[in-house]
Coordinates of C-alpha atoms in Angstrom, one line a residue:
Chain Z
M844 CA 34.7 17.2 -5.1
E845 CA 35.1 15.2 -8.8
Q846 CA 33.1 12.8 -7.1
K847 CA 30.5 15.1 -6.6
K848 CA 29.7 16.0 -9.6
D849 CA 29.0 12.5 -10.7
A850 CA 27.0 11.4 -8.0
L851 CA 23.5 10.7 -8.5
L852 CA 22.7 11.5 -5.0
K853 CA 24.8 12.6 -2.7
I854 CA 24.0 13.2 1.5
Q855 CA 26.4 14.8 3.8
N856 CA 25.9 14.8 7.5
L857 CA 22.2 14.4 7.1
S858 CA 19.9 15.1 10.3
V859 CA 16.5 15.1 11.3
S860 CA 14.6 15.6 14.1
F861 CA 11.2 15.9 15.0
R862 CA 9.7 18.5 17.6
R863 CA 7.2 17.4 19.8
Y864 CA 5.9 19.3 23.1
N865 CA 5.9 16.9 26.1
H866 CA 3.6 17.8 28.9
G867 CA 2.0 20.8 27.7
L868 CA 4.5 23.4 26.7
E869 CA 7.7 21.7 27.5
Q870 CA 9.0 20.9 23.8
E871 CA 11.7 18.3 22.7
N872 CA 13.4 17.7 19.6
L873 CA 13.6 13.7 18.9
Q874 CA 16.6 13.6 16.9
V875 CA 16.0 10.4 14.3
V876 CA 18.9 10.7 11.8
S877 CA 21.8 11.7 12.7
D878 CA 25.5 12.5 10.5
L879 CA 23.7 10.3 7.8
D880 CA 26.6 10.2 5.0
L881 CA 25.1 8.0 1.5
T882 CA 26.3 8.6 -2.5
V883 CA 24.2 6.9 -5.3
Y884 CA 25.9 6.4 -8.8
P885 CA 23.7 6.6 -12.0
G886 CA 23.7 2.4 -12.9
E887 CA 24.4 1.1 -9.8
I888 CA 21.6 -0.5 -7.0
V889 CA 22.5 0.9 -3.2
A890 CA 21.5 -0.9 -0.6
I891 CA 20.1 0.3 2.5
A892 CA 20.6 -2.7 5.7
G893 CA 19.7 -1.9 9.7
S894 CA 17.5 -2.7 11.8
S895 CA 13.4 -1.3 12.3
G896 CA 13.4 2.5 13.8
S897 CA 17.7 3.0 11.8
G898 CA 15.7 5.5 10.2
K899 CA 15.9 4.2 6.6
S900 CA 12.5 5.1 5.6
I901 CA 12.3 8.7 7.1
L902 CA 15.8 9.4 4.6
A903 CA 13.6 8.4 1.6
S904 CA 10.8 11.4 3.1
A905 CA 13.5 13.4 3.3
I906 CA 15.6 13.0 -0.1
L907 CA 11.6 13.9 -1.8
G908 CA 11.3 16.7 0.6
I909 CA 7.9 15.2 2.4
L910 CA 8.7 15.0 5.6
P911 CA 5.6 16.1 8.2
N912 CA 5.6 19.4 9.5
N913 CA 7.2 19.7 13.3
A914 CA 10.1 17.8 11.4
K915 CA 13.6 19.8 10.7
V916 CA 16.6 18.9 8.4
D917 CA 20.5 19.9 8.6
G918 CA 22.8 18.6 6.2
N919 CA 23.6 18.6 2.2
L920 CA 21.9 16.8 0.1
Y921 CA 23.4 17.1 -3.5
F922 CA 21.2 15.4 -6.6
K923 CA 23.8 16.2 -9.9
G924 CA 26.0 18.6 -7.7
E925 CA 23.3 20.8 -7.4
T926 CA 22.0 21.7 -4.2
L927 CA 18.5 20.1 -2.9
T928 CA 16.7 22.9 -1.9
P929 CA 12.4 22.1 -1.1
Q930 CA 12.3 23.7 -4.6
L931 CA 14.6 22.1 -6.6
Q932 CA 12.9 19.1 -4.6
Q933 CA 9.0 19.9 -5.1
Q934 CA 10.8 19.3 -9.1
L935 CA 12.3 16.6 -9.1
R936 CA 9.6 14.7 -6.9
G937 CA 8.0 12.5 -9.5
T938 CA 9.9 13.8 -13.0
K939 CA 13.4 12.7 -11.7
I940 CA 13.4 11.1 -8.4
A941 CA 10.7 8.2 -7.9
L942 CA 9.4 6.3 -5.2
V943 CA 8.5 2.5 -5.4
P944 CA 5.9 2.5 -2.5
Q945 CA 6.2 -1.3 -0.6
S946 CA 2.5 -1.9 -0.7
I947 CA -0.3 -2.1 -2.3
A948 CA -1.8 0.3 1.2
F949 CA 0.0 3.4 -1.1
L950 CA -2.6 3.1 -4.1
D951 CA -5.2 4.8 -4.0
P952 CA -7.9 2.1 -3.2
L953 CA -11.0 3.7 -5.2
M954 CA -8.5 4.9 -8.4
K955 CA -8.8 2.9 -11.2
I956 CA -5.1 1.6 -11.6
G957 CA -4.3 3.4 -15.1
K958 CA -5.6 6.7 -13.8
Q959 CA -2.7 6.2 -11.4
V960 CA -0.4 5.0 -12.8
D961 CA -0.9 7.3 -15.6
G962 CA -0.3 10.8 -12.1
H963 CA -1.4 13.4 -12.5
R964 CA 1.2 14.8 -14.7
R965 CA -0.6 16.5 -18.1
P966 CA -0.1 15.3 -20.9
K967 CA -1.0 11.4 -20.0
P968 CA 1.6 9.8 -20.7
V969 CA -0.8 6.8 -22.0
Q970 CA 1.7 5.7 -24.5
T971 CA 4.5 4.8 -22.0
R972 CA 2.1 2.8 -19.7
K973 CA 1.3 1.1 -22.2
A974 CA 4.8 0.0 -22.9
L975 CA 5.5 -1.2 -19.5
F976 CA 2.9 -3.4 -18.5
A977 CA 3.4 -4.9 -21.5
R978 CA 7.1 -5.0 -20.6
F979 CA 6.1 -6.6 -17.6
G980 CA 3.4 -8.8 -18.5
L981 CA 0.8 -7.4 -17.6
P982 CA -2.3 -7.2 -19.7
Q983 CA -4.3 -4.0 -20.7
E984 CA -7.5 -4.4 -19.5
I985 CA -5.9 -4.1 -15.6
Q986 CA -6.0 0.4 -16.5
Y987 CA -9.4 -0.6 -15.6
L988 CA -9.5 -2.3 -12.8
Y989 CA -9.3 -0.8 -8.6
P990 CA -6.1 -1.6 -7.0
F991 CA -8.3 -4.5 -4.2
Q992 CA -9.1 -6.5 -8.1
L993 CA -5.3 -7.3 -8.6
S994 CA -3.0 -10.3 -7.5
G995 CA 0.0 -9.5 -5.2
G996 CA 2.2 -9.8 -8.1
M997 CA 0.7 -8.0 -10.3
A998 CA 0.2 -4.6 -8.0
R999 CA 4.0 -5.2 -7.4
R1000 CA 4.4 -4.5 -11.0
V1001 CA 2.0 -1.7 -10.3
L1002 CA 3.6 -0.5 -7.8
V1003 CA 7.2 -0.2 -10.1
S1004 CA 5.4 0.9 -13.2
T1005 CA 3.9 4.3 -10.6
A1006 CA 7.9 4.8 -10.4
L1007 CA 9.3 4.4 -14.2
I1008 CA 6.3 5.8 -15.4
S1009 CA 7.8 8.8 -15.4
D1010 CA 12.5 9.4 -16.6
A1011 CA 13.1 9.0 -13.3
E1012 CA 17.0 9.0 -12.7
L1013 CA 16.6 8.2 -9.0
I1014 CA 14.5 5.4 -8.2
L1015 CA 14.5 5.2 -4.5
A1016 CA 12.5 1.4 -3.0
D1017 CA 11.1 1.4 0.4
E1018 CA 11.3 -2.4 0.6
P1019 CA 10.0 -3.7 -2.0
T1020 CA 9.8 -7.2 -0.8
P1021 CA 8.6 -8.1 2.4
G1022 CA 5.5 -10.2 2.3
M1023 CA 6.3 -11.8 -1.1
S1024 CA 7.2 -15.8 -1.7
L1025 CA 11.1 -16.1 -3.1
D1026 CA 10.5 -16.3 -5.9
Q1027 CA 8.3 -12.9 -6.4
A1028 CA 11.5 -10.8 -4.7
L1029 CA 14.1 -12.1 -7.0
E1030 CA 11.8 -11.5 -9.4
A1031 CA 11.6 -7.7 -8.3
L1032 CA 14.9 -7.9 -7.3
Q1033 CA 16.2 -8.3 -10.6
M1034 CA 13.8 -5.8 -11.7
F1035 CA 15.7 -3.7 -9.7
R1036 CA 19.1 -4.8 -11.0
E1037 CA 17.1 -3.9 -15.2
I1038 CA 16.6 -0.5 -13.4
A1039 CA 20.1 0.3 -13.4
D1040 CA 21.9 -2.0 -15.9
Q1041 CA 19.7 0.9 -17.6
G1042 CA 21.5 3.8 -16.2
K1043 CA 19.3 5.2 -13.4
G1044 CA 20.4 4.4 -9.6
V1045 CA 18.7 2.8 -6.9
V1046 CA 18.1 3.2 -3.1
L1047 CA 16.7 -0.4 -2.6
I1048 CA 15.7 -0.3 1.9
T1049 CA 15.8 -3.7 2.6
H1050 CA 15.2 -5.8 5.7
D1051 CA 16.3 -9.0 3.8
L1052 CA 19.7 -8.5 4.1
D1053 CA 20.8 -12.3 1.9
L1054 CA 18.7 -11.0 -1.2
A1055 CA 20.2 -7.5 -0.8
F1056 CA 23.5 -8.7 -1.3
E1057 CA 23.2 -11.0 -3.9
F1058 CA 21.6 -7.7 -6.4
A1059 CA 23.1 -4.6 -4.9
D1060 CA 26.1 -3.5 -6.0
R1061 CA 27.2 -1.5 -2.6
V1062 CA 25.1 -2.0 0.9
A1063 CA 24.6 0.9 3.3
V1064 CA 24.6 -0.7 7.2
F1065 CA 22.3 1.7 9.2
Y1066 CA 22.2 2.0 12.7
A1067 CA 20.1 4.5 15.0
G1068 CA 19.8 7.0 11.9
T1069 CA 23.2 6.9 10.3
T1070 CA 26.1 4.8 8.5
V1071 CA 28.2 3.0 9.9
E1072 CA 30.1 1.5 6.9
T1073 CA 29.4 1.3 2.9
A1074 CA 31.4 -1.7 1.5
P1075 CA 29.7 -3.2 -1.6
A1076 CA 28.1 -5.6 -1.4
S1077 CA 31.1 -8.8 -2.2
D1078 CA 32.5 -8.0 1.2
F1079 CA 29.2 -9.4 3.0
K1080 CA 29.3 -12.1 0.7
K1081 CA 33.2 -13.4 1.6
G1082 CA 32.5 -12.6 5.9
P1083 CA 32.8 -10.7 8.8
D1084 CA 36.5 -11.1 7.6
A1085 CA 36.1 -8.4 4.6
L1086 CA 33.9 -6.2 6.9
R1087 CA 34.5 -2.7 8.7
H1088 CA 32.9 -2.2 11.5
P1089 CA 31.9 -4.4 14.7
Y1090 CA 27.7 -4.2 14.2
S1091 CA 28.1 -4.9 10.0
K1092 CA 30.0 -7.8 11.4
A1093 CA 27.2 -8.6 14.6
L1094 CA 24.3 -8.1 12.0
W1095 CA 26.1 -10.5 9.1
H1096 CA 26.9 -13.2 12.0
A1097 CA 23.1 -12.6 12.9
L1098 CA 21.7 -14.1 9.8
P1099 CA 20.0 -17.3 9.8
Q1100 CA 22.7 -18.8 7.3
N1101 CA 25.5 -17.7 9.7
G1102 CA 24.2 -18.6 13.1
F1103 CA 21.6 -16.6 13.8
H1104 CA 23.8 -14.9 17.0
P1105 CA 22.6 -12.3 17.8
I1106 CA 24.5 -9.1 20.1
E1107 CA 24.0 -8.3 23.2
G1108 CA 21.8 -4.5 24.2
F1109 CA 19.4 -3.1 21.9
Q1110 CA 19.9 -0.2 18.9
P1111 CA 18.8 2.9 20.8
Y1112 CA 15.9 5.3 20.7
A1113 CA 15.7 8.4 19.3
G1114 CA 15.9 10.6 22.1
N1115 CA 18.0 8.3 24.2
L1116 CA 21.1 8.1 21.9
P1117 CA 24.3 8.1 23.5
P1118 CA 26.3 11.2 23.2
A1119 CA 29.6 10.2 20.6
C1120 CA 29.5 6.5 19.2
L1121 CA 26.4 5.4 18.7
F1122 CA 27.2 1.7 18.9
A1123 CA 29.3 1.7 21.6
P1124 CA 27.3 0.8 24.6
R1125 CA 27.0 -2.3 22.5
C1126 CA 30.4 -2.8 21.1
P1127 CA 33.0 -5.1 22.7
Y1128 CA 35.7 -3.0 21.7
A1129 CA 34.5 -0.3 22.1
T1130 CA 37.1 2.5 24.1
E1131 CA 37.0 5.5 26.3
K1132 CA 37.3 7.3 23.3
C1133 CA 34.4 6.2 21.4
R1134 CA 32.2 8.1 24.2
T1135 CA 33.7 10.6 24.3
Q1136 CA 34.1 12.1 20.3
A1137 CA 32.3 10.8 17.7
P1138 CA 33.6 8.5 14.9
L1139 CA 34.3 10.4 11.6
L1140 CA 33.2 8.5 8.1
R1141 CA 37.0 7.2 6.1
E1142 CA 37.8 5.5 3.7
V1143 CA 39.2 1.5 4.7
R1144 CA 39.9 -0.3 1.7
G1145 CA 37.2 0.4 -1.0
G1146 CA 34.6 1.2 2.0
E1147 CA 33.6 3.7 4.0
V1148 CA 33.4 3.5 7.9
R1149 CA 32.7 5.2 10.9
C1150 CA 35.0 4.1 13.8
Y1151 CA 38.2 4.8 14.9
Y1152 CA 39.2 0.9 14.7
G1153 CA 37.7 -0.2 11.4
A1154 CA 39.9 -2.1 9.5
Chain U
M916 CA -26.4 -3.4 -12.0
I917 CA -30.3 -2.8 -12.4
Q918 CA -31.4 -6.3 -11.0
R919 CA -28.9 -5.4 -8.0
L920 CA -30.6 -1.7 -7.4
I921 CA -33.7 -3.8 -7.3
R922 CA -32.7 -6.3 -5.3
I923 CA -31.7 -3.8 -2.9
F924 CA -34.9 -1.3 -3.7
I925 CA -37.3 -4.4 -3.1
T926 CA -35.4 -5.7 0.4
N927 CA -35.4 -2.3 1.8
S928 CA -38.8 -1.8 1.6
L929 CA -39.7 -4.2 3.0
K930 CA -37.2 -3.1 5.8
M931 CA -39.6 0.3 5.6
I932 CA -43.2 -1.3 5.7
S933 CA -42.3 -3.7 8.6
L934 CA -40.6 -0.4 10.7
L935 CA -43.5 1.8 9.6
L936 CA -46.5 -0.9 11.3
A937 CA -43.6 -1.2 14.2
V938 CA -43.8 3.1 14.4
S939 CA -47.5 2.6 13.7
I940 CA -48.4 0.6 16.7
I941 CA -45.9 1.9 19.4
S942 CA -47.6 5.9 18.1
F943 CA -51.3 4.3 18.4
I944 CA -50.4 3.0 22.0
L945 CA -48.4 6.0 23.4
V946 CA -52.0 7.5 22.1
C947 CA -54.1 5.4 23.9
A948 CA -52.1 5.8 27.1
S949 CA -52.3 9.6 27.4
P950 CA -54.5 11.4 28.5
I951 CA -55.6 13.4 25.8
D952 CA -59.7 13.2 25.0
P953 CA -60.1 12.9 21.6
V954 CA -63.9 13.3 21.8
Q955 CA -63.8 15.8 24.6
Q956 CA -61.1 17.7 22.2
Y957 CA -63.7 17.3 19.1
I958 CA -66.8 19.0 21.5
F959 CA -65.2 21.5 22.2
S960 CA -63.8 22.5 19.3
L961 CA -67.7 22.3 17.7
G962 CA -67.7 25.8 20.1
T963 CA -71.4 24.2 21.6
A964 CA -73.1 22.5 24.0
V965 CA -73.2 19.3 23.6
S966 CA -75.9 17.1 25.5
P967 CA -74.6 13.8 27.9
Q968 CA -76.6 12.3 25.0
Q969 CA -75.1 13.5 22.0
R970 CA -71.5 12.7 23.8
A971 CA -72.5 9.2 24.6
E972 CA -73.3 9.2 20.5
I973 CA -70.3 10.0 18.7
E974 CA -68.3 7.9 21.0
E975 CA -70.2 5.1 19.9
Y976 CA -69.9 6.5 16.4
W977 CA -66.2 7.0 16.6
G978 CA -65.8 3.7 18.6
V979 CA -63.8 4.8 21.5
N980 CA -65.2 1.8 23.8
E981 CA -63.8 -0.5 21.8
P982 CA -60.8 -2.8 22.9
P983 CA -57.7 -0.6 21.2
V984 CA -56.6 -3.8 19.5
E985 CA -59.9 -3.2 17.2
R986 CA -59.6 0.4 17.2
Y987 CA -56.3 0.1 15.9
L988 CA -56.9 -2.5 13.0
N989 CA -60.1 0.3 12.1
W990 CA -57.5 3.0 11.8
L991 CA -55.2 1.1 9.8
G992 CA -57.8 -0.7 7.8
E993 CA -58.8 2.9 6.7
V994 CA -55.0 3.3 6.3
L995 CA -54.7 1.4 3.3
K996 CA -57.2 2.8 2.3
G997 CA -56.0 6.0 2.1
N998 CA -57.9 7.6 4.8
L999 CA -56.1 9.2 7.4
G1000 CA -59.1 10.5 9.1
E1001 CA -60.0 14.3 10.0
S1002 CA -58.1 17.4 11.3
A1003 CA -60.1 18.4 14.6
I1004 CA -58.2 21.2 14.1
Y1005 CA -57.9 22.5 10.6
R1006 CA -61.6 20.1 9.8
R1007 CA -59.9 18.6 6.7
P1008 CA -58.8 15.2 6.2
V1009 CA -56.0 14.8 7.5
A1010 CA -53.9 13.0 4.0
D1011 CA -55.0 17.0 2.1
I1012 CA -53.3 18.7 5.2
I1013 CA -50.3 16.8 4.9
G1014 CA -49.8 16.8 1.0
Q1015 CA -50.4 20.6 1.0
R1016 CA -47.9 21.5 4.0
F1017 CA -45.6 19.0 2.9
L1018 CA -45.1 20.8 -0.5
N1019 CA -43.6 23.4 1.8
S1020 CA -41.6 21.8 4.0
L1021 CA -40.0 19.6 1.2
A1022 CA -39.3 23.0 -0.6
L1023 CA -37.9 24.3 3.3
M1024 CA -35.7 21.3 4.3
I1025 CA -34.9 20.3 0.8
S1026 CA -33.0 23.7 0.3
A1027 CA -32.3 23.3 3.8
W1028 CA -30.7 20.5 3.1
I1029 CA -28.9 21.4 0.3
L1030 CA -27.1 25.0 1.4
S1031 CA -25.8 22.9 4.4
G1032 CA -24.4 20.0 2.6
L1033 CA -22.6 22.1 0.2
I1034 CA -21.4 24.9 2.9
G1035 CA -20.5 21.8 5.2
F1036 CA -18.5 19.9 2.8
A1037 CA -16.7 23.0 1.2
L1038 CA -15.8 24.0 4.2
G1039 CA -14.6 21.1 6.0
C1040 CA -12.1 20.4 3.0
V1041 CA -10.7 23.6 3.6
M1042 CA -10.1 22.8 7.5
G1043 CA -8.5 19.7 6.3
L1044 CA -6.3 21.0 4.4
Y1045 CA -5.2 23.8 6.8
Q1046 CA -5.6 21.9 9.2
D1047 CA -4.0 23.2 12.9
R1048 CA -3.0 26.8 11.2
A1049 CA -5.0 29.9 11.6
L1050 CA -7.2 29.6 8.8
D1051 CA -9.0 26.1 10.2
K1052 CA -8.8 27.0 14.2
I1053 CA -10.8 29.7 13.0
L1054 CA -13.5 27.9 11.2
K1055 CA -13.5 25.6 13.4
K1056 CA -14.3 27.7 15.9
I1057 CA -16.9 28.9 14.6
C1058 CA -18.2 25.8 13.4
Y1059 CA -18.1 24.8 17.2
I1060 CA -20.5 27.6 18.6
L1061 CA -22.8 27.2 15.7
S1062 CA -23.4 23.8 16.8
S1063 CA -23.6 25.1 20.2
I1064 CA -26.4 27.0 19.5
P1065 CA -30.4 26.6 19.7
T1066 CA -32.2 26.4 16.3
F1067 CA -34.9 28.4 17.4
W1068 CA -32.7 31.2 19.2
L1069 CA -31.0 31.2 15.4
G1070 CA -33.5 32.2 14.2
L1071 CA -35.2 34.2 16.0
L1072 CA -31.7 36.3 16.6
F1073 CA -31.9 36.6 12.5
L1074 CA -35.8 37.4 12.5
L1075 CA -34.5 40.5 14.7
I1076 CA -31.5 41.1 12.1
F1077 CA -33.1 40.6 8.8
S1078 CA -36.5 40.5 8.9
V1079 CA -36.7 44.0 12.0
W1080 CA -33.8 45.8 11.4
L1081 CA -32.3 45.7 8.0
G1082 CA -36.0 44.6 6.9
W1083 CA -34.2 42.6 4.1
F1084 CA -36.3 39.6 4.4
P1085 CA -40.1 38.9 5.6
S1086 CA -40.8 38.0 9.2
G1087 CA -42.6 35.1 8.1
F1088 CA -45.7 32.5 6.4
S1089 CA -44.6 31.0 3.2
S1090 CA -46.3 34.1 1.4
P1091 CA -46.8 37.7 1.4
I1092 CA -50.7 38.2 3.6
G1093 CA -52.9 40.0 1.7
V1094 CA -51.8 38.5 -1.6
L1095 CA -54.8 35.6 -2.9
S1096 CA -52.8 32.4 -3.2
E1097 CA -53.4 31.8 -7.7
N1098 CA -51.4 35.2 -7.1
V1099 CA -48.0 34.3 -5.3
T1100 CA -45.1 34.3 -7.5
V1101 CA -42.3 32.0 -7.5
W1102 CA -39.9 34.7 -6.3
Q1103 CA -41.8 35.9 -3.1
K1104 CA -42.2 32.8 -2.1
I1105 CA -38.3 32.2 -2.1
H1106 CA -37.9 35.4 -0.7
H1107 CA -40.1 34.1 1.7
L1108 CA -38.0 30.9 2.1
I1109 CA -34.6 31.9 2.3
L1110 CA -34.4 32.9 6.0
P1111 CA -36.4 29.6 7.8
A1112 CA -34.1 27.8 5.3
L1113 CA -31.1 29.7 6.7
T1114 CA -32.0 29.2 10.1
L1115 CA -32.3 25.0 9.4
S1116 CA -29.1 25.2 7.6
L1117 CA -27.1 26.4 9.7
M1118 CA -27.8 23.8 12.2
S1119 CA -26.2 21.2 10.4
F1120 CA -23.9 22.1 8.3
S1121 CA -21.3 22.5 10.8
N1122 CA -21.9 19.1 12.2
I1123 CA -21.0 18.7 8.0
A1124 CA -17.8 20.6 8.9
L1125 CA -16.6 18.8 11.2
H1126 CA -16.4 15.4 10.2
T1127 CA -15.8 16.1 6.6
R1128 CA -13.0 17.3 8.2
Q1129 CA -11.4 14.8 10.5
K1130 CA -11.9 12.0 7.5
L1131 CA -10.0 14.4 5.1
I1132 CA -7.2 14.3 7.8
D1133 CA -8.1 10.4 8.2
V1134 CA -7.2 10.5 4.2
L1135 CA -4.2 12.9 4.3
H1136 CA -2.7 10.6 6.6
R1137 CA -2.9 7.7 4.5
E1138 CA -0.4 5.7 2.7
Y1139 CA -2.0 6.4 -0.4
A1140 CA -1.3 10.4 -0.1
Q1141 CA 2.2 10.2 1.1
F1142 CA 2.4 8.0 -2.0
A1143 CA 1.0 11.2 -3.5
R1144 CA 3.0 13.3 -1.9
A1145 CA 6.1 11.4 -3.4
R1146 CA 4.8 11.9 -6.5
G1147 CA 4.6 15.5 -6.3
E1148 CA 0.9 16.2 -6.6
G1149 CA 0.6 19.5 -4.1
K1150 CA -2.5 20.3 -1.4
W1151 CA -4.8 21.1 -3.8
M1152 CA -4.3 18.8 -6.3
L1153 CA -3.8 15.6 -3.6
L1154 CA -7.5 16.8 -2.7
R1155 CA -8.9 16.8 -6.4
R1156 CA -7.4 13.6 -7.3
H1157 CA -7.4 11.5 -3.7
G1158 CA -9.2 13.6 -1.1
L1159 CA -13.0 13.4 -3.1
R1160 CA -13.7 10.2 -3.4
N1161 CA -12.2 8.9 -0.7
I1162 CA -14.2 11.9 1.3
M1163 CA -17.4 11.2 -0.3
L1164 CA -18.6 7.4 0.6
P1165 CA -19.1 9.1 4.7
A1166 CA -19.6 12.6 3.2
L1167 CA -23.4 10.9 1.3
T1168 CA -24.3 9.0 4.1
L1169 CA -23.9 11.4 7.0
Q1170 CA -26.1 13.6 4.8
F1171 CA -28.6 11.6 4.0
A1172 CA -28.5 10.3 7.8
S1173 CA -29.4 14.2 8.5
F1174 CA -33.1 13.7 7.0
A1175 CA -34.1 12.7 10.7
E1176 CA -32.1 15.7 11.9
L1177 CA -33.6 18.3 9.4
F1178 CA -37.1 16.6 10.4
G1179 CA -37.3 17.8 13.9
G1180 CA -35.2 20.9 13.0
S1181 CA -37.7 22.1 10.8
V1182 CA -40.8 22.1 13.4
L1183 CA -38.4 24.5 15.6
A1184 CA -37.7 26.7 12.6
E1185 CA -41.0 26.6 11.2
N1186 CA -42.5 27.8 14.6
V1187 CA -40.4 30.9 15.0
F1188 CA -40.8 31.9 11.2
S1189 CA -45.2 30.8 11.2
Y1190 CA -44.0 29.1 7.9
P1191 CA -46.8 26.3 7.1
G1192 CA -46.0 23.7 7.5
L1193 CA -45.2 20.1 8.6
G1194 CA -43.9 21.2 10.9
S1195 CA -45.9 23.8 12.0
A1196 CA -48.4 21.7 11.7
V1197 CA -47.3 18.7 14.2
S1198 CA -46.5 20.8 17.0
A1199 CA -49.7 22.2 16.4
A1200 CA -52.0 18.8 16.4
G1201 CA -50.2 18.1 19.3
L1202 CA -50.8 21.3 21.1
N1203 CA -54.6 20.4 20.7
S1204 CA -54.5 17.1 20.8
D1205 CA -55.3 16.2 17.0
V1206 CA -54.6 12.6 17.5
P1207 CA -55.4 11.6 13.6
L1208 CA -52.8 14.4 11.8
L1209 CA -50.3 13.3 15.0
L1210 CA -50.5 9.7 13.7
G1211 CA -50.6 11.0 9.9
V1212 CA -47.1 13.0 10.2
T1213 CA -45.5 10.4 12.5
L1214 CA -46.1 8.3 9.6
L1215 CA -44.9 10.3 6.7
S1216 CA -41.9 11.1 9.1
T1217 CA -40.3 7.7 9.1
L1218 CA -41.4 7.0 5.8
F1219 CA -39.3 10.8 5.0
V1220 CA -36.2 9.2 7.3
C1221 CA -36.3 6.0 5.8
I1222 CA -36.2 7.0 2.7
G1223 CA -33.2 9.2 3.1
N1224 CA -31.8 6.5 4.5
M1225 CA -32.9 4.0 1.8
I1226 CA -31.3 6.6 -1.1
A1227 CA -27.6 6.3 1.3
N1228 CA -27.5 2.6 0.9
I1229 CA -28.3 2.7 -3.3
L1230 CA -26.0 5.2 -3.8
Y1231 CA -23.0 3.1 -1.9
G1232 CA -23.8 0.3 -3.8
I1233 CA -23.0 2.8 -7.2
V1234 CA -20.3 4.8 -5.6
D1235 CA -18.0 2.4 -4.2
P1236 CA -16.0 -0.4 -6.5
Q1237 CA -15.5 -2.8 -3.3
I1238 CA -19.2 -2.8 -2.2
R1239 CA -20.0 -2.9 -6.2
E1240 CA -17.4 -5.7 -6.4
V1241 CA -19.2 -8.0 -3.6
H1242 CA -22.2 -8.1 -5.0
K1243 CA -21.5 -9.1 -8.0

């Protein structure tokens, strides 16, 4: 309970499902996120690792409260100890919680950069924007350009500026590195490190695992819409023995530099989830218990794991 | 910038001239191939008996027996000099008739055009914002119904309700009967214009509204709209900041491309309301085999539609920064 007070963002048992109509009137609920837990403290970067379809981007939308109308959200979300209601989310988006989108497609192609970075709030934060551009080494003239006229590197810094122009305390970065060269990716991540060092919380949703291990403080591993493990980033650098969950270990082994060994099977898709532990069908250590009763998240060696046997 | 506009203007003008030539050739061929006999029609409208010898003289004078190519070149030469010939039914130069009636039609078409553009765009925005809600569903049904109703039938209905039953508007013509043309006030002209303009605009506004709706829905599902929501923009703010500027271009194209439909619709609307514009002139010319008037109006309508498209082209270059960049 004490932790909940200090945490910038605390998510408990978050579930998200989408209502869908099959063949006329038959209604179906697609569970895309189930029993997800995540905590972010001020001053830290929490990387979220997981394959496509593990619910990473939906998490960002759920925190901001911008899921489509047919989505149903269950569970508890707290921002600085306060329950995140739709009203509070409406107040916080773009002010205290900011999203850094992944590509230039998230900028309006027909609006000039300056106007776009300033956002819709008044008074226009023109001075802050100028200072930000200066800090990121962006020429002031680009405020008169359109998004398609920017180079890739500039666009990335512009996207980060859109988040920093507010005094957001929580930054959600949705896959900010794909398609970048190593230099660019390092530069981008360095930027997020600086933001976190100023006392803000950063959630870094990413595919680039080894880079995430390098810059993040903690790593949350997602599988089929839930958190299977949260561990200090250093554990991932140490190797599979320091990790707690069989999926995290498998993920580590699947990295190119660690031998590129995949495990059998596929991540289950929404609408076709296993009854208990979501990883059980692919787990080499799974027992009868794992197939009948879902494991809860528990603390192990300074991290958290959703497994009966992780140690 | 100015230079580029001049270039666009010149290329479009060249295209337009070649198109006009092609249209004039095709319509000339069609008239030649049709069973219309202009001489017979001319004699018929004279109202007096004509002997075979006199008829032969008229044919000789008009050059009816020359080969078609030569006839076409003669006609084209006169058109280039500004002589469109004399209308057989009105007994006046075609250019005069077109000039006078075009002004009437223009007033009608422009008011209908603006009306349908504004209503269609506004309704489309509302439908797009409230996608799949009750408001959207009702408006969509109205649009479907309106776009399936024929113009002339709607015109008749309006006449019945607003003119015959309620008596709010006159039932036809562009000015009151029995008043000298120099005594007709602007208000009276507008009063006569309202019903035909409303009819004509209802024909095309649902098309514009449905297009705008779909376009806005597309825009609202794009990543930048999603991002704007993540930054705290509400529905209407989203429409103002991102919606309008991104649906403006397709809306403009559609609006200027509707010139052709507008012209077609005005033929029907003008006939229903006995409105003395080009539309009623062209149907009169068609029914009475008035070849010079028919050709003249055909050329003018081609020009009219072409100008609409050219304006859209030029506006595109001005409004869209990405196209501006290409032309730099």
